[in-house]
Short mmCIF file of C-alpha atoms in Angstrom, two decimals:
data_model
loop_
_atom_site.label_atom_id
_atom_site.label_comp_id
_atom_site.label_asym_id
_atom_site.label_seq_id
_atom_site.Cartn_x
_atom_site.Cartn_y
_atom_site.Cartn_z
CA ARG A 1488 33.60 112.56 104.54
CA ILE A 1489 31.95 113.25 101.21
CA ASP A 1490 29.96 116.45 101.17
CA LEU A 1491 27.28 116.13 98.54
CA ARG A 1492 24.99 119.03 97.81
CA ALA A 1493 22.25 119.39 95.23
CA PHE A 1494 23.24 121.13 92.06
CA SER A 1495 21.22 121.78 88.93
CA SER A 1496 23.19 118.94 87.36
CA MET A 1497 24.37 115.63 88.75
CA SER A 1498 27.04 115.58 91.45
CA ILE A 1499 29.30 112.56 91.87
CA ALA A 1500 32.17 111.48 94.07
CA ALA A 1501 34.42 108.44 94.18
CA PRO A 1502 33.99 106.15 97.18
CA GLU A 1503 36.37 106.80 100.06
CA LYS A 1504 38.43 104.09 101.72
CA SER A 1505 36.65 104.50 105.04
CA SER A 1506 33.76 103.05 106.98
CA SER A 1507 31.77 106.26 106.69
CA PHE A 1508 29.02 106.37 104.14
CA SER A 1509 28.40 110.07 104.14
CA VAL A 1510 26.48 110.30 100.89
CA LEU A 1511 23.69 108.53 102.70
CA ASP A 1512 24.11 110.68 105.80
CA ALA A 1513 23.19 113.65 103.63
CA LYS A 1514 19.90 115.14 104.71
CA GLU A 1515 17.08 114.42 102.34
CA GLU A 1516 16.34 117.50 100.29
CA SER A 1517 13.10 118.01 98.44
CA GLY A 1518 13.46 116.92 94.83
CA VAL A 1519 16.99 115.50 95.28
CA LEU A 1520 17.89 111.82 94.99
CA HIS A 1521 21.03 110.49 96.71
CA PHE A 1522 22.31 107.23 95.28
CA VAL A 1523 25.25 104.87 95.15
CA LYS A 1524 26.43 103.18 91.96
CA TYR A 1525 27.50 99.55 92.39
CA HIS A 1526 28.56 96.78 90.07
CA GLY A 1527 28.76 93.02 90.30
CA LEU A 1528 31.25 91.85 87.64
CA GLY A 1529 30.36 94.86 85.49
CA ASN A 1530 26.60 94.35 85.83
CA ASP A 1531 25.92 97.82 87.23
CA PHE A 1532 23.12 99.27 89.33
CA ILE A 1533 21.97 102.50 90.93
CA LEU A 1534 21.15 101.78 94.59
CA VAL A 1535 18.58 103.94 96.37
CA ASP A 1536 17.92 104.12 100.12
CA ASN A 1537 14.14 103.70 100.51
CA LEU A 1538 14.20 102.10 103.97
CA GLU A 1539 11.66 104.53 105.41
CA SER A 1540 8.84 103.58 103.06
CA LEU A 1541 7.36 100.75 101.00
CA VAL A 1542 6.52 103.30 98.31
CA PRO A 1543 9.54 103.54 95.97
CA LYS A 1544 11.02 106.96 95.26
CA ILE A 1545 11.75 105.80 91.72
CA THR A 1546 9.13 105.20 89.03
CA PRO A 1547 9.80 102.90 86.07
CA GLU A 1548 9.91 105.98 83.83
CA LYS A 1549 12.51 107.62 86.06
CA ALA A 1550 14.53 104.41 86.11
CA VAL A 1551 14.77 104.47 82.31
CA LYS A 1552 16.17 108.00 82.44
CA LEU A 1553 18.61 107.20 85.23
CA CYS A 1554 19.93 104.13 83.40
CA ASP A 1555 20.58 106.01 80.16
CA ARG A 1556 24.35 105.93 79.64
CA ASN A 1557 24.39 109.18 77.66
CA PHE A 1558 21.74 111.30 79.34
CA GLY A 1559 21.62 109.78 82.84
CA VAL A 1560 23.83 108.05 85.38
CA GLY A 1561 24.10 104.90 83.29
CA ALA A 1562 23.26 101.42 84.61
CA ASP A 1563 21.66 98.09 83.83
CA GLY A 1564 19.03 98.75 86.49
CA VAL A 1565 17.89 100.69 89.56
CA ILE A 1566 17.61 98.83 92.87
CA VAL A 1567 15.46 100.18 95.69
CA ALA A 1568 16.17 99.08 99.29
CA MET A 1569 12.89 99.01 101.22
CA PRO A 1570 11.65 97.83 104.64
CA GLY A 1571 11.15 94.11 105.10
CA THR A 1572 7.78 92.45 104.57
CA ASN A 1573 6.37 89.16 105.86
CA GLY A 1574 9.01 88.95 108.57
CA THR A 1575 12.06 89.58 106.35
CA ASP A 1576 14.81 92.09 107.14
CA TYR A 1577 14.52 93.99 103.86
CA THR A 1578 12.65 94.17 100.56
CA MET A 1579 14.42 94.56 97.22
CA ARG A 1580 12.77 95.95 94.12
CA ILE A 1581 14.58 96.41 90.84
CA PHE A 1582 13.74 98.24 87.64
CA ASN A 1583 15.52 97.29 84.42
CA SER A 1584 16.95 99.87 82.06
CA ASP A 1585 13.78 99.56 79.95
CA GLY A 1586 11.53 100.23 82.97
CA SER A 1587 10.35 96.63 83.38
CA GLU A 1588 10.51 95.03 86.83
CA PRO A 1589 12.13 91.58 87.01
CA GLU A 1590 11.43 89.19 89.83
CA MET A 1591 15.08 88.90 90.87
CA CYS A 1592 18.65 89.74 89.94
CA GLY A 1593 21.60 87.72 91.22
CA ASN A 1594 24.30 90.33 90.75
CA GLY A 1595 21.86 92.94 92.00
CA VAL A 1596 21.16 91.13 95.27
CA ARG A 1597 24.89 90.97 96.02
CA CYS A 1598 25.11 94.73 95.47
CA PHE A 1599 21.99 95.14 97.60
CA ALA A 1600 23.62 93.24 100.49
CA ARG A 1601 26.76 95.38 100.40
CA PHE A 1602 24.63 98.54 100.17
CA VAL A 1603 22.53 97.59 103.20
CA ALA A 1604 25.66 96.74 105.19
CA GLN A 1605 27.06 100.19 104.45
CA LEU A 1606 23.75 101.87 105.25
CA ARG A 1607 23.73 100.12 108.62
CA ASN A 1608 27.48 100.55 109.10
CA LEU A 1609 27.93 96.78 109.48
CA THR A 1610 31.30 95.09 109.06
CA GLY A 1611 32.53 91.51 108.88
CA LYS A 1612 30.37 88.50 108.13
CA GLN A 1613 26.70 89.49 107.79
CA SER A 1614 23.53 87.74 106.63
CA PHE A 1615 20.10 89.16 105.71
CA THR A 1616 16.70 87.88 104.70
CA VAL A 1617 15.44 89.72 101.64
CA SER A 1618 11.95 89.67 100.16
CA THR A 1619 12.01 89.74 96.34
CA GLY A 1620 9.58 89.10 93.51
CA ALA A 1621 11.10 85.61 93.39
CA GLY A 1622 10.46 85.00 97.09
CA LEU A 1623 12.90 84.84 100.01
CA ILE A 1624 16.58 85.32 99.15
CA ILE A 1625 19.37 85.13 101.75
CA PRO A 1626 22.66 86.88 100.92
CA GLU A 1627 25.65 86.45 103.23
CA ILE A 1628 28.60 88.83 103.14
CA GLN A 1629 31.83 86.87 103.62
CA GLU A 1630 34.93 87.97 105.51
CA ASP A 1631 36.69 88.70 102.20
CA GLY A 1632 33.86 91.01 101.10
CA LYS A 1633 32.41 88.63 98.53
CA VAL A 1634 28.74 87.78 98.86
CA ARG A 1635 27.38 84.23 98.94
CA VAL A 1636 23.70 84.05 98.12
CA ASP A 1637 21.26 81.24 98.77
CA MET A 1638 19.23 81.58 95.57
CA GLY A 1639 16.69 78.94 96.59
CA GLU A 1640 15.52 76.01 94.51
CA PRO A 1641 15.43 76.12 90.71
CA ILE A 1642 12.01 75.82 89.10
CA LEU A 1643 12.04 73.23 86.34
CA LYS A 1644 8.36 72.70 85.58
CA ALA A 1645 7.97 74.11 82.06
CA SER A 1646 4.64 75.81 82.71
CA GLU A 1647 6.10 77.61 85.73
CA VAL A 1648 9.33 78.83 84.07
CA PRO A 1649 7.24 79.77 82.04
CA THR A 1650 7.70 78.30 78.59
CA ARG A 1651 5.25 76.95 76.03
CA LEU A 1652 7.81 74.35 74.95
CA PRO A 1653 6.31 70.90 75.58
CA PRO A 1654 7.84 69.06 78.56
CA ASN A 1655 10.10 66.21 77.46
CA ARG A 1656 11.62 65.05 80.77
CA GLY A 1657 8.88 64.70 83.34
CA GLU A 1658 7.38 68.17 83.52
CA SER A 1659 10.61 69.86 82.40
CA ALA A 1660 11.91 71.07 79.04
CA VAL A 1661 15.46 69.69 78.81
CA MET A 1662 17.43 69.73 75.55
CA ALA A 1663 14.21 70.76 73.83
CA LYS A 1664 14.18 71.88 70.21
CA LEU A 1665 13.57 75.59 69.64
CA ASP A 1666 13.35 77.11 66.18
CA VAL A 1667 14.83 80.61 66.10
CA ASP A 1668 14.88 82.35 62.75
CA GLY A 1669 15.06 79.07 60.82
CA LEU A 1670 17.79 77.53 63.00
CA THR A 1671 17.05 74.76 65.53
CA TRP A 1672 18.64 75.23 68.95
CA SER A 1673 18.80 72.74 71.82
CA VAL A 1674 17.59 74.55 74.95
CA THR A 1675 16.90 73.80 78.61
CA CYS A 1676 14.46 76.02 80.46
CA VAL A 1677 15.05 76.96 84.10
CA SER A 1678 13.56 79.56 86.40
CA MET A 1679 15.55 81.06 89.27
CA GLY A 1680 12.48 83.11 90.13
CA ASN A 1681 12.89 84.64 86.67
CA PRO A 1682 12.83 82.78 83.34
CA HIS A 1683 15.97 81.47 81.63
CA CYS A 1684 16.59 79.69 78.36
CA VAL A 1685 20.01 77.99 78.36
CA THR A 1686 21.65 76.70 75.20
CA PHE A 1687 24.92 74.91 74.56
CA GLY A 1688 24.49 74.93 70.78
CA SER A 1689 22.36 74.57 67.68
CA GLU A 1690 22.06 71.86 65.03
CA SER A 1691 24.62 73.65 62.89
CA SER A 1692 26.98 74.39 65.79
CA GLU A 1693 26.81 71.86 68.62
CA ASP A 1694 29.76 73.41 70.44
CA LEU A 1695 29.26 77.15 70.73
CA GLN A 1696 32.17 79.50 70.16
CA LEU A 1697 30.98 82.47 72.17
CA ASP A 1698 33.44 84.97 70.74
CA GLU A 1699 31.91 84.40 67.31
CA LEU A 1700 28.31 84.81 68.50
CA ASN A 1701 26.39 87.86 67.26
CA LEU A 1702 24.55 88.37 70.53
CA THR A 1703 22.92 91.66 69.55
CA GLU A 1704 21.27 89.99 66.59
CA ILE A 1705 20.22 86.66 68.11
CA GLY A 1706 19.45 87.75 71.69
CA PRO A 1707 16.20 89.67 71.04
CA LYS A 1708 14.87 86.78 68.94
CA PHE A 1709 15.11 84.48 71.97
CA GLU A 1710 13.82 87.11 74.41
CA HIS A 1711 10.65 87.78 72.42
CA HIS A 1712 10.11 84.23 71.12
CA PRO A 1713 6.44 83.14 71.33
CA MET A 1714 7.52 80.08 73.33
CA PHE A 1715 8.27 82.44 76.26
CA PRO A 1716 5.06 84.20 77.36
CA SER A 1717 6.90 86.36 79.94
CA ARG A 1718 9.89 86.85 77.63
CA THR A 1719 13.14 85.23 78.74
CA ASN A 1720 16.76 85.71 79.68
CA THR A 1721 19.01 83.68 77.39
CA GLU A 1722 22.39 82.16 78.19
CA PHE A 1723 24.76 80.89 75.50
CA VAL A 1724 27.31 78.51 77.04
CA GLN A 1725 30.72 77.12 76.12
CA ILE A 1726 32.14 74.20 78.10
CA PHE A 1727 35.82 74.07 79.05
CA SER A 1728 35.55 71.21 81.55
CA SER A 1729 33.03 69.58 83.87
CA ASN A 1730 33.52 72.38 86.42
CA HIS A 1731 34.47 75.31 84.20
CA LEU A 1732 31.91 76.98 81.95
CA LYS A 1733 31.79 80.23 80.01
CA MET A 1734 28.62 82.12 79.18
CA ARG A 1735 27.29 85.19 77.44
CA VAL A 1736 23.88 86.52 78.34
CA TRP A 1737 21.07 88.46 76.74
CA GLU A 1738 18.98 89.76 79.63
CA ARG A 1739 15.27 90.32 79.42
CA GLY A 1740 14.74 94.06 79.61
CA ALA A 1741 18.44 94.98 79.68
CA GLY A 1742 20.03 93.35 76.62
CA ALA A 1743 23.65 92.23 76.56
CA THR A 1744 25.19 92.69 80.02
CA LEU A 1745 28.60 91.84 81.47
CA ALA A 1746 27.14 89.46 84.03
CA CYS A 1747 23.91 87.82 85.18
CA GLY A 1748 23.87 86.02 88.51
CA THR A 1749 20.57 84.19 88.09
CA GLY A 1750 21.73 83.29 84.58
CA ALA A 1751 24.94 81.71 85.89
CA CYS A 1752 22.83 79.68 88.34
CA ALA A 1753 20.49 78.57 85.57
CA VAL A 1754 23.48 77.59 83.41
CA VAL A 1755 24.88 75.21 86.03
CA VAL A 1756 21.45 73.68 86.66
CA ALA A 1757 20.97 73.15 82.91
CA ALA A 1758 24.50 71.76 82.50
CA VAL A 1759 23.88 69.21 85.27
CA LEU A 1760 20.50 68.23 83.81
CA GLU A 1761 22.12 67.71 80.41
CA GLY A 1762 24.98 65.69 81.91
CA ARG A 1763 27.59 68.23 80.89
CA ALA A 1764 28.91 69.48 84.23
CA SER A 1765 29.27 68.84 87.95
CA ARG A 1766 27.26 70.61 90.65
CA ASN A 1767 30.13 72.93 91.57
CA CYS A 1768 31.30 75.15 88.74
CA ARG A 1769 33.21 78.28 87.96
CA VAL A 1770 31.20 80.24 85.43
CA ASP A 1771 33.12 82.84 83.43
CA LEU A 1772 31.06 85.86 82.39
CA PRO A 1773 32.31 88.82 80.34
CA GLY A 1774 32.75 90.78 83.60
CA GLY A 1775 34.49 88.00 85.54
CA PRO A 1776 33.84 84.64 87.26
CA LEU A 1777 31.13 83.45 89.65
CA GLU A 1778 31.23 80.31 91.78
CA ILE A 1779 27.98 78.35 91.53
CA GLU A 1780 26.92 75.31 93.56
CA TRP A 1781 23.72 73.32 93.06
CA ASN A 1782 23.51 71.50 96.37
CA GLU A 1783 22.25 67.94 95.98
CA GLU A 1784 21.03 67.61 99.58
CA ASN A 1785 18.68 70.61 99.79
CA ASN A 1786 18.29 71.37 96.05
CA HIS A 1787 19.31 75.01 96.66
CA VAL A 1788 21.59 76.93 94.33
CA TYR A 1789 24.36 79.04 95.89
CA MET A 1790 26.14 81.88 94.10
CA THR A 1791 29.35 83.54 95.32
CA GLY A 1792 30.87 86.65 93.80
CA PRO A 1793 31.94 90.26 94.34
CA ALA A 1794 29.99 93.52 94.60
CA GLU A 1795 31.70 96.90 94.65
CA ALA A 1796 30.72 100.53 95.10
CA VAL A 1797 31.80 102.65 92.13
CA PHE A 1798 30.70 106.15 93.12
CA TYR A 1799 28.22 108.13 95.21
CA GLY A 1800 26.08 110.89 93.78
CA SER A 1801 23.03 113.10 93.92
CA LEU A 1802 20.74 114.47 91.27
CA PRO A 1803 17.40 116.27 90.89
CA LEU A 1804 14.40 113.96 90.80
#
C-alpha cells in the first residue's frame, strides 16, 4: 500500500500493480489535496475525488497552478469526480490548463471512468452514466482495460457549434471557406458538445503534411478567430486511406496536446461529411491511435482508447 502523508512540498508515488488504491484511502487532511495523475494517449489530467460534494475542491485559479509543468504537477487539465445529477451515476467537471471549463473532454472521460472504477474498487467490464457540460456521456470499461465511450450525436447546425460561418449544406458548414491570416482554408464545423473546426487543407496545400505544420503559430489564429464566438478546437488532418487518418490538434484553452478524444470524433464526422472516409476509422494522434465509429443507425459516435494511471500524489491546497 502507498502511504502518502502531507509534506510542505508535493509528495508523489508510482502506481502499484495491485487492486488497492491507497492514495485515495488516505484520510482527508485539512489543506491537503490527494490526487491521481492519468493520461489518455499522452493527454494528461489530474483526477480529484470530489464524490462527497457538488462543490469542487479545485478553483479555476488553482487548476492553472496545478497544471503548470514547471511550478505544479503538470497536466492539460484537472478533472473533478462529483456525485451524479439528474439520475446519473456521476458528474464530471474539467478545468483546462488556462482555467477555462470546457463542456467535455474525450480523453478525459476515459480517464474519469478508470478513476471511478478504482475509487469503487470495481474490476472487469463496467459502465457508468456521467453528467457533463455536453450532456449525458456513457463510458464503458472493456475487459482489456480500454474504455469505449458513447459520445452521443454530433451537432452539425452551424449556429449551435457555434460558428458564424454561413451554412452551406442545409444548416451545416461543410467545406466552408475560412480566411486565416490571408490564407483560405476549407473547414467543416462539428460540435461534440464542444466546438471543433476540422480542416484537411488550404487553397495552397490541399493535402496537409502534418509534420511540416507550424501548429504553435497557426493554432491560436483558429482558436480566437471571430468566426468562432466560443473559440474553437482545431484539428488538422492527413488522410492515409478511407479508414486511416492522422491528426494534430490545437485545443481551446490547452494549446497543442498529444491527443483529443472529442477532436478525433469530430475528424471522422467531418471526413464522412466531406466524402473522404468511412464511418469506422483509426485516427492517429501524436500520443497514439483511437478507434472511432460514427454509427449510421443511431447517429452516435463511439470512441475506444486507453487510459492509464501515471502516479498518485498529495500536495497542500
